[in-house]
Short mmCIF file of N, CA and C in Angstrom, two decimals:
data_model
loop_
_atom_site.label_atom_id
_atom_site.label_comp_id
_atom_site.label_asym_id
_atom_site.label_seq_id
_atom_site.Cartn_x
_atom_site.Cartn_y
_atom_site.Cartn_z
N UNK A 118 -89.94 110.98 100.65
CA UNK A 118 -89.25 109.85 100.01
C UNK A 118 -89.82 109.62 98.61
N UNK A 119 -88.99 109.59 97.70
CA UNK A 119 -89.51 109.01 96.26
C UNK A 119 -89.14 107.95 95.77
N UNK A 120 -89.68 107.49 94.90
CA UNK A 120 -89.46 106.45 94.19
C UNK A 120 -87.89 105.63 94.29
N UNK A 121 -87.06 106.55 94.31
CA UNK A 121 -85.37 106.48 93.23
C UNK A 121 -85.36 106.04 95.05
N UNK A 122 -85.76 106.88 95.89
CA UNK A 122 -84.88 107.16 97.09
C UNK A 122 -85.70 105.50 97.31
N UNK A 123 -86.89 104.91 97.98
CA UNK A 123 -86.64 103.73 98.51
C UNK A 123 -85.94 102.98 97.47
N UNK A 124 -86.45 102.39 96.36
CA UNK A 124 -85.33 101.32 95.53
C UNK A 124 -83.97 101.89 95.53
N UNK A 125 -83.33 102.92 95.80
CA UNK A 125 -82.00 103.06 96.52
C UNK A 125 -81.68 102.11 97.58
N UNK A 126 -82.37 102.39 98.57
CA UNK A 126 -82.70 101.71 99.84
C UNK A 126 -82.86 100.50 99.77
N UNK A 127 -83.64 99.81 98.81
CA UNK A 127 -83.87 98.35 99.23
C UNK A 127 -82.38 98.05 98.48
N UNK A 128 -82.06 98.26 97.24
CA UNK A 128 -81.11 97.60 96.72
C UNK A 128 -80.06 97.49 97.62
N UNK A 129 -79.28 99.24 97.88
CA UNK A 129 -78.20 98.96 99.31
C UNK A 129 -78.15 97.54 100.19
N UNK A 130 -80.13 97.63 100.79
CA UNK A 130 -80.11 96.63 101.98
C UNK A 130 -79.89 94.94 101.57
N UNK A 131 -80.27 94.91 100.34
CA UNK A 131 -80.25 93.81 99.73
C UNK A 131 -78.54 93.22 99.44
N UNK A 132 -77.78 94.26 98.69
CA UNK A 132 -76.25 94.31 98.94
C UNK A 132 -75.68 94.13 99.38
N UNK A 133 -76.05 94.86 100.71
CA UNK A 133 -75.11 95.01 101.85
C UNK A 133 -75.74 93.01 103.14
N UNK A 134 -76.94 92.86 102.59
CA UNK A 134 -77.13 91.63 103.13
C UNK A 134 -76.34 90.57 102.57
N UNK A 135 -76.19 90.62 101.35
CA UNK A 135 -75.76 89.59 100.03
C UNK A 135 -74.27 89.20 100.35
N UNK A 136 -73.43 90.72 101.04
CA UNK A 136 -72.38 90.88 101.21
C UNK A 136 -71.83 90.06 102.32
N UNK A 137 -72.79 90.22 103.51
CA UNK A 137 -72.53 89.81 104.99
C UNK A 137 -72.56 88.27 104.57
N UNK A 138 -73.75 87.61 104.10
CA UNK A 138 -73.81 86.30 103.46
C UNK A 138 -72.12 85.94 102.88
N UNK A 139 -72.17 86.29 102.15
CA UNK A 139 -70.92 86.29 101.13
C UNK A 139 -69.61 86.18 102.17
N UNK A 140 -69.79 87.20 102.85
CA UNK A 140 -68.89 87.55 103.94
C UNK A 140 -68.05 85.99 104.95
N UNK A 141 -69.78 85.91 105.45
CA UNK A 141 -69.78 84.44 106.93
C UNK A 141 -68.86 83.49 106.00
N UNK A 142 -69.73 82.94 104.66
CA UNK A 142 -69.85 81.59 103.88
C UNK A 142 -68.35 81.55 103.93
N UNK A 143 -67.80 82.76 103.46
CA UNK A 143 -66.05 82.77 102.64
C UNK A 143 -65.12 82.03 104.17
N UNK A 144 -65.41 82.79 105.24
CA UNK A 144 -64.96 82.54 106.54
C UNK A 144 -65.22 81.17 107.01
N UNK A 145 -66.36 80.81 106.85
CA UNK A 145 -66.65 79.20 107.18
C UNK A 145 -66.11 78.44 106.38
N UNK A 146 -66.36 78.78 105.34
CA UNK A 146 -65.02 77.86 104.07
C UNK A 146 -63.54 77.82 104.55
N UNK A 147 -62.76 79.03 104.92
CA UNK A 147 -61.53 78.91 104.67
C UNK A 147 -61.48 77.92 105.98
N UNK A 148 -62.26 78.57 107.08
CA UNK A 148 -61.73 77.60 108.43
C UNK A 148 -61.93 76.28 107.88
N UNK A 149 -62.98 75.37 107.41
CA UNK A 149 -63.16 74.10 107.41
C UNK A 149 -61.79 73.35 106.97
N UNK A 150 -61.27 74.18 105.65
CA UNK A 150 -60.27 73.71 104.62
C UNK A 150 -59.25 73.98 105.42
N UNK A 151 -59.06 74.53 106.50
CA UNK A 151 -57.77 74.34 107.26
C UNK A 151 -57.74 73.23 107.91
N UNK A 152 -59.14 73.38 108.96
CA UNK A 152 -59.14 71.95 109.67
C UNK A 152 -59.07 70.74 108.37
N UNK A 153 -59.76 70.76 107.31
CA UNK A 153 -59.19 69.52 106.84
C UNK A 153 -57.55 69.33 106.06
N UNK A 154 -57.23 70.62 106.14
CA UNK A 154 -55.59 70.49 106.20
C UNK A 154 -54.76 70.11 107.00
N UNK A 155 -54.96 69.85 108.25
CA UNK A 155 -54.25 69.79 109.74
C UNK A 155 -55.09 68.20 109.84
N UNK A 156 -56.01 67.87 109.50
CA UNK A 156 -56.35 66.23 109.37
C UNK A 156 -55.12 65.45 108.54
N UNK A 157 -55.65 65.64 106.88
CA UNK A 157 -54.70 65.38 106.12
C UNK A 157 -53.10 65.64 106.16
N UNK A 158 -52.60 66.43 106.73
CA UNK A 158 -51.08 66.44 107.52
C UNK A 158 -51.10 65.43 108.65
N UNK A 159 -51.66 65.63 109.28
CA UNK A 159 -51.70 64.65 110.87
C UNK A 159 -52.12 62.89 109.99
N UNK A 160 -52.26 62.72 109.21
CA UNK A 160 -52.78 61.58 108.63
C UNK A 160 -51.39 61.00 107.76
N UNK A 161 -50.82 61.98 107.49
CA UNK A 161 -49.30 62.14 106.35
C UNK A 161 -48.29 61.53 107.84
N UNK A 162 -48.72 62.17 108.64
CA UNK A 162 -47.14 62.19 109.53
C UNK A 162 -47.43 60.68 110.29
N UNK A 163 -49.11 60.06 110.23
CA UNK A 163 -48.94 58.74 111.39
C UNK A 163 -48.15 57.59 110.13
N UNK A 164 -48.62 58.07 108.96
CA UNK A 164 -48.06 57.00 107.52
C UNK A 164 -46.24 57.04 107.90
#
């Protein structure tokens, strides 16, 4: 292993972590903003 080859390696792992992060957050966002879309409708329709 040389030099190039681990900092290959960490960067990938670092990436590919950054990504999964990136990944969850985007998914937990969109769900919330639905549920608070289906509040705010259900709140429209008791008015």
């Amino acid at each position: 292993m040389g030099t190039f080859e681990i900092l290959g390696f960490v960067f990938g792992m670092t990436g590919f972590t950054f990504g999964i992060v990136a990944f969850t957050t985007s998914t937990i966002t969109s769900n919330s903003v639905k549920e608070l879309e289906k509040r705010i409708n259900d709140l429209e329709n008791k008015l």
